[in-house]
Amino acid sequence: MIHRTHTADGTTSSALYSDCEAYRYRLDRQWSDAAPLVWIMLNPSTATELANDPTIARCETRARTGGFGGVRIVNLFAYRATAPADLKRAAAPIGPDNDTALVGACGGAGLVVAGWGIHGAHENRAATVLRILRDRGVQIHTLGLTQHGHPRHPLYVAYAAQPEPWPND
């Protein structure tokens, strides 16, 4: 595993990558001692410990305005890709250490929000992750559901929308 950190402007950022760097298992930003807001999304794109992409910037803004002390980003799939089609072509998109990262990120969270959108059904991954987390007592929230019942991606939801508990089916 490769663990990289960066500190600037009162925020400590860290990222956990596979040795080959094809997978990013976790991305954290911490600016206070308050509990972090954990986001579970589809897969990592271009954000690193040094820079946000538009989705991470939006997640960080929500966390800061919500009074959280940081943000933790994990994904259903750890394979780094900018397009869902690339993710779906990957031979092993989940990554061997991803379940451990998902469970670990939820520990000590102020709130856990799912936001993977419609592609979470790939390889039945969303259902598997929900089972893993709910079996450990993790309450999942969403910013709303798509017409097919998938948690909406935070990039496409207005800031006025607030996280709501996702029922334990």
PDB file of C-alpha atoms in Angstrom:
ATOM      1  CA  MET A   1       0.000   0.000   0.000  1.00  0.00           C
ATOM      2  CA  ILE A   2       1.042   3.557  -0.679  1.00  0.00           C
ATOM      3  CA  HIS A   3      -0.089   6.162   1.848  1.00  0.00           C
ATOM      4  CA  ARG A   4       0.482   9.788   0.895  1.00  0.00           C
ATOM      5  CA  THR A   5      -0.294  12.909   2.925  1.00  0.00           C
ATOM      6  CA  HIS A   6      -0.286  16.639   2.343  1.00  0.00           C
ATOM      7  CA  THR A   7      -1.050  19.548   4.668  1.00  0.00           C
ATOM      8  CA  ALA A   8      -2.081  23.026   3.534  1.00  0.00           C
ATOM      9  CA  ASP A   9      -4.312  25.801   4.853  1.00  0.00           C
ATOM     10  CA  GLY A  10      -5.235  23.911   8.026  1.00  0.00           C
ATOM     11  CA  THR A  11      -6.353  20.766   6.212  1.00  0.00           C
ATOM     12  CA  THR A  12      -4.504  17.475   6.284  1.00  0.00           C
ATOM     13  CA  SER A  13      -5.202  15.330   3.256  1.00  0.00           C
ATOM     14  CA  SER A  14      -4.301  11.701   2.778  1.00  0.00           C
ATOM     15  CA  ALA A  15      -4.845   9.021   0.187  1.00  0.00           C
ATOM     16  CA  LEU A  16      -4.359   5.274   0.239  1.00  0.00           C
ATOM     17  CA  TYR A  17      -3.372   3.668  -3.075  1.00  0.00           C
ATOM     18  CA  SER A  18      -2.495   0.174  -4.204  1.00  0.00           C
ATOM     19  CA  ASP A  19       1.194  -0.444  -4.919  1.00  0.00           C
ATOM     20  CA  CYS A  20       0.460  -0.280  -8.649  1.00  0.00           C
ATOM     21  CA  GLU A  21      -1.575   2.935  -8.136  1.00  0.00           C
ATOM     22  CA  ALA A  22      -4.390   1.582 -10.304  1.00  0.00           C
ATOM     23  CA  TYR A  23      -6.599   1.650  -7.195  1.00  0.00           C
ATOM     24  CA  ARG A  24      -7.337   4.410  -4.708  1.00  0.00           C
ATOM     25  CA  TYR A  25      -8.913   2.908  -1.626  1.00  0.00           C
ATOM     26  CA  ARG A  26      -9.516   6.001   0.440  1.00  0.00           C
ATOM     27  CA  LEU A  27      -9.202   9.785   0.292  1.00  0.00           C
ATOM     28  CA  ASP A  28      -9.424  11.891   3.459  1.00  0.00           C
ATOM     29  CA  ARG A  29      -9.508  15.606   4.207  1.00  0.00           C
ATOM     30  CA  GLN A  30      -9.450  16.590   7.904  1.00  0.00           C
ATOM     31  CA  TRP A  31      -9.714  20.206   9.163  1.00  0.00           C
ATOM     32  CA  SER A  32     -10.955  19.795  12.762  1.00  0.00           C
ATOM     33  CA  ASP A  33     -11.450  17.220  15.505  1.00  0.00           C
ATOM     34  CA  ALA A  34     -15.178  16.843  14.733  1.00  0.00           C
ATOM     35  CA  ALA A  35     -16.329  13.572  13.181  1.00  0.00           C
ATOM     36  CA  PRO A  36     -16.005  13.312   9.392  1.00  0.00           C
ATOM     37  CA  LEU A  37     -18.688  12.944   6.753  1.00  0.00           C
ATOM     38  CA  VAL A  38     -18.114   9.682   4.866  1.00  0.00           C
ATOM     39  CA  TRP A  39     -19.105   9.414   1.220  1.00  0.00           C
ATOM     40  CA  ILE A  40     -19.442   6.092  -0.574  1.00  0.00           C
ATOM     41  CA  MET A  41     -19.419   6.695  -4.295  1.00  0.00           C
ATOM     42  CA  LEU A  42     -18.831   4.655  -7.443  1.00  0.00           C
ATOM     43  CA  ASN A  43     -15.074   4.815  -8.112  1.00  0.00           C
ATOM     44  CA  PRO A  44     -12.144   7.214  -7.812  1.00  0.00           C
ATOM     45  CA  SER A  45     -11.452   9.615 -10.630  1.00  0.00           C
ATOM     46  CA  THR A  46      -8.685  12.232 -10.648  1.00  0.00           C
ATOM     47  CA  ALA A  47      -8.647  13.553  -7.061  1.00  0.00           C
ATOM     48  CA  THR A  48      -5.488  12.936  -5.030  1.00  0.00           C
ATOM     49  CA  GLU A  49      -4.077  13.951  -1.676  1.00  0.00           C
ATOM     50  CA  LEU A  50      -2.935  17.164  -3.422  1.00  0.00           C
ATOM     51  CA  ALA A  51      -6.012  18.191  -5.407  1.00  0.00           C
ATOM     52  CA  ASN A  52      -9.779  17.845  -5.591  1.00  0.00           C
ATOM     53  CA  ASP A  53     -11.816  17.009  -8.639  1.00  0.00           C
ATOM     54  CA  PRO A  54     -15.334  18.539  -8.948  1.00  0.00           C
ATOM     55  CA  THR A  55     -17.019  15.715  -7.012  1.00  0.00           C
ATOM     56  CA  ILE A  56     -14.596  15.823  -4.083  1.00  0.00           C
ATOM     57  CA  ALA A  57     -14.827  19.630  -3.967  1.00  0.00           C
ATOM     58  CA  ARG A  58     -18.601  19.374  -3.701  1.00  0.00           C
ATOM     59  CA  CYS A  59     -18.407  16.672  -1.004  1.00  0.00           C
ATOM     60  CA  GLU A  60     -15.934  18.777   0.958  1.00  0.00           C
ATOM     61  CA  THR A  61     -18.174  21.844   0.730  1.00  0.00           C
ATOM     62  CA  ARG A  62     -21.122  19.826   2.052  1.00  0.00           C
ATOM     63  CA  ALA A  63     -19.014  18.515   4.924  1.00  0.00           C
ATOM     64  CA  ARG A  64     -17.702  21.947   5.892  1.00  0.00           C
ATOM     65  CA  THR A  65     -21.116  23.634   5.785  1.00  0.00           C
ATOM     66  CA  GLY A  66     -22.616  20.713   7.709  1.00  0.00           C
ATOM     67  CA  GLY A  67     -20.189  21.196  10.603  1.00  0.00           C
ATOM     68  CA  PHE A  68     -18.195  18.024  10.055  1.00  0.00           C
ATOM     69  CA  GLY A  69     -14.479  17.911  10.822  1.00  0.00           C
ATOM     70  CA  GLY A  70     -13.495  16.310   7.565  1.00  0.00           C
ATOM     71  CA  VAL A  71     -14.515  14.146   4.702  1.00  0.00           C
ATOM     72  CA  ARG A  72     -13.640  10.536   3.923  1.00  0.00           C
ATOM     73  CA  ILE A  73     -14.179   9.216   0.434  1.00  0.00           C
ATOM     74  CA  VAL A  74     -14.475   5.515  -0.343  1.00  0.00           C
ATOM     75  CA  ASN A  75     -16.040   3.784  -3.315  1.00  0.00           C
ATOM     76  CA  LEU A  76     -17.850   0.640  -4.373  1.00  0.00           C
ATOM     77  CA  PHE A  77     -14.980   0.084  -6.800  1.00  0.00           C
ATOM     78  CA  ALA A  78     -11.424   1.240  -6.078  1.00  0.00           C
ATOM     79  CA  TYR A  79     -10.271   1.171  -9.718  1.00  0.00           C
ATOM     80  CA  ARG A  80      -9.312   4.669 -10.840  1.00  0.00           C
ATOM     81  CA  ALA A  81     -11.203   5.686 -13.978  1.00  0.00           C
ATOM     82  CA  THR A  82     -12.858   8.845 -15.221  1.00  0.00           C
ATOM     83  CA  ALA A  83     -15.695   7.099 -17.056  1.00  0.00           C
ATOM     84  CA  PRO A  84     -18.012   4.282 -15.923  1.00  0.00           C
ATOM     85  CA  ALA A  85     -17.366   2.502 -19.236  1.00  0.00           C
ATOM     86  CA  ASP A  86     -13.647   2.279 -18.362  1.00  0.00           C
ATOM     87  CA  LEU A  87     -14.524   0.946 -14.926  1.00  0.00           C
ATOM     88  CA  LYS A  88     -16.751  -1.721 -16.444  1.00  0.00           C
ATOM     89  CA  ARG A  89     -13.965  -2.859 -18.783  1.00  0.00           C
ATOM     90  CA  ALA A  90     -11.504  -3.339 -15.910  1.00  0.00           C
ATOM     91  CA  ALA A  91     -10.654  -6.968 -15.165  1.00  0.00           C
ATOM     92  CA  ALA A  92     -10.783  -6.458 -11.378  1.00  0.00           C
ATOM     93  CA  PRO A  93     -12.545  -3.145 -10.647  1.00  0.00           C
ATOM     94  CA  ILE A  94     -13.200  -3.694  -6.935  1.00  0.00           C
ATOM     95  CA  GLY A  95      -9.597  -3.978  -5.766  1.00  0.00           C
ATOM     96  CA  PRO A  96      -8.343  -6.563  -3.265  1.00  0.00           C
ATOM     97  CA  ASP A  97      -8.337  -4.210  -0.252  1.00  0.00           C
ATOM     98  CA  ASN A  98     -11.501  -2.247  -0.962  1.00  0.00           C
ATOM     99  CA  ASP A  99     -13.892  -3.928   1.479  1.00  0.00           C
ATOM    100  CA  THR A 100     -11.445  -3.337   4.326  1.00  0.00           C
ATOM    101  CA  ALA A 101     -11.165   0.332   3.336  1.00  0.00           C
ATOM    102  CA  LEU A 102     -14.944   0.731   3.164  1.00  0.00           C
ATOM    103  CA  VAL A 103     -15.533  -0.733   6.599  1.00  0.00           C
ATOM    104  CA  GLY A 104     -12.625   1.180   8.141  1.00  0.00           C
ATOM    105  CA  ALA A 105     -13.755   4.518   6.731  1.00  0.00           C
ATOM    106  CA  CYS A 106     -17.165   4.200   8.381  1.00  0.00           C
ATOM    107  CA  GLY A 107     -15.679   3.832  11.867  1.00  0.00           C
ATOM    108  CA  GLY A 108     -16.085   7.056  13.846  1.00  0.00           C
ATOM    109  CA  ALA A 109     -18.082   8.736  11.090  1.00  0.00           C
ATOM    110  CA  GLY A 110     -20.473  11.541  11.890  1.00  0.00           C
ATOM    111  CA  LEU A 111     -22.607  10.448   8.944  1.00  0.00           C
ATOM    112  CA  VAL A 112     -22.284   7.976   6.054  1.00  0.00           C
ATOM    113  CA  VAL A 113     -23.819   9.001   2.720  1.00  0.00           C
ATOM    114  CA  ALA A 114     -24.139   6.790  -0.360  1.00  0.00           C
ATOM    115  CA  GLY A 115     -23.889   8.538  -3.706  1.00  0.00           C
ATOM    116  CA  TRP A 116     -22.833   6.084  -6.390  1.00  0.00           C
ATOM    117  CA  GLY A 117     -25.587   6.688  -8.936  1.00  0.00           C
ATOM    118  CA  ILE A 118     -26.904   4.184 -11.443  1.00  0.00           C
ATOM    119  CA  HIS A 119     -23.705   2.254 -12.116  1.00  0.00           C
ATOM    120  CA  GLY A 120     -23.532   0.725  -8.630  1.00  0.00           C
ATOM    121  CA  ALA A 121     -25.450  -2.289  -9.904  1.00  0.00           C
ATOM    122  CA  HIS A 122     -22.369  -3.399 -11.870  1.00  0.00           C
ATOM    123  CA  GLU A 123     -21.273  -6.809 -10.558  1.00  0.00           C
ATOM    124  CA  ASN A 124     -24.075  -6.480  -7.957  1.00  0.00           C
ATOM    125  CA  ARG A 125     -21.585  -4.399  -6.004  1.00  0.00           C
ATOM    126  CA  ALA A 126     -24.004  -1.957  -4.365  1.00  0.00           C
ATOM    127  CA  ALA A 127     -26.026  -4.770  -2.825  1.00  0.00           C
ATOM    128  CA  THR A 128     -22.857  -6.457  -1.560  1.00  0.00           C
ATOM    129  CA  VAL A 129     -21.512  -3.264   0.042  1.00  0.00           C
ATOM    130  CA  LEU A 130     -24.868  -2.436   1.623  1.00  0.00           C
ATOM    131  CA  ARG A 131     -24.995  -5.906   3.171  1.00  0.00           C
ATOM    132  CA  ILE A 132     -21.422  -5.667   4.470  1.00  0.00           C
ATOM    133  CA  LEU A 133     -22.009  -2.274   6.081  1.00  0.00           C
ATOM    134  CA  ARG A 134     -25.500  -2.900   7.405  1.00  0.00           C
ATOM    135  CA  ASP A 135     -24.318  -6.187   8.960  1.00  0.00           C
ATOM    136  CA  ARG A 136     -21.881  -4.006  10.930  1.00  0.00           C
ATOM    137  CA  GLY A 137     -24.618  -1.624  12.040  1.00  0.00           C
ATOM    138  CA  VAL A 138     -23.714   1.238   9.704  1.00  0.00           C
ATOM    139  CA  GLN A 139     -26.687   3.507   8.964  1.00  0.00           C
ATOM    140  CA  ILE A 140     -26.511   4.682   5.358  1.00  0.00           C
ATOM    141  CA  HIS A 141     -27.975   7.989   4.176  1.00  0.00           C
ATOM    142  CA  THR A 142     -28.630   9.388   0.696  1.00  0.00           C
ATOM    143  CA  LEU A 143     -29.329  12.713  -0.968  1.00  0.00           C
ATOM    144  CA  GLY A 144     -32.288  11.052  -2.647  1.00  0.00           C
ATOM    145  CA  LEU A 145     -32.750   8.106  -4.967  1.00  0.00           C
ATOM    146  CA  THR A 146     -32.923   7.859  -8.740  1.00  0.00           C
ATOM    147  CA  GLN A 147     -36.105   6.575 -10.361  1.00  0.00           C
ATOM    148  CA  HIS A 148     -34.544   3.093 -10.234  1.00  0.00           C
ATOM    149  CA  GLY A 149     -33.668   3.317  -6.538  1.00  0.00           C
ATOM    150  CA  HIS A 150     -29.938   4.142  -6.716  1.00  0.00           C
ATOM    151  CA  PRO A 151     -28.488   6.802  -4.386  1.00  0.00           C
ATOM    152  CA  ARG A 152     -28.005  10.078  -6.244  1.00  0.00           C
ATOM    153  CA  HIS A 153     -24.461  11.221  -6.976  1.00  0.00           C
ATOM    154  CA  PRO A 154     -23.621  14.374  -4.942  1.00  0.00           C
ATOM    155  CA  LEU A 155     -22.314  16.267  -7.966  1.00  0.00           C
ATOM    156  CA  TYR A 156     -25.832  16.367  -9.398  1.00  0.00           C
ATOM    157  CA  VAL A 157     -27.809  17.263  -6.258  1.00  0.00           C
ATOM    158  CA  ALA A 158     -28.460  20.815  -5.050  1.00  0.00           C
ATOM    159  CA  TYR A 159     -26.836  21.869  -1.788  1.00  0.00           C
ATOM    160  CA  ALA A 160     -30.317  22.426  -0.356  1.00  0.00           C
ATOM    161  CA  ALA A 161     -30.938  18.657  -0.355  1.00  0.00           C
ATOM    162  CA  GLN A 162     -30.117  17.151   3.021  1.00  0.00           C
ATOM    163  CA  PRO A 163     -29.054  13.560   3.741  1.00  0.00           C
ATOM    164  CA  GLU A 164     -31.879  11.276   4.792  1.00  0.00           C
ATOM    165  CA  PRO A 165     -31.635   7.763   6.242  1.00  0.00           C
ATOM    166  CA  TRP A 166     -31.824   5.001   3.685  1.00  0.00           C
ATOM    167  CA  PRO A 167     -34.127   2.352   5.119  1.00  0.00           C
ATOM    168  CA  ASN A 168     -32.597  -0.963   6.090  1.00  0.00           C
ATOM    169  CA  ASP A 169     -34.560  -3.190   3.733  1.00  0.00           C
TER     170      ASP A 169
END
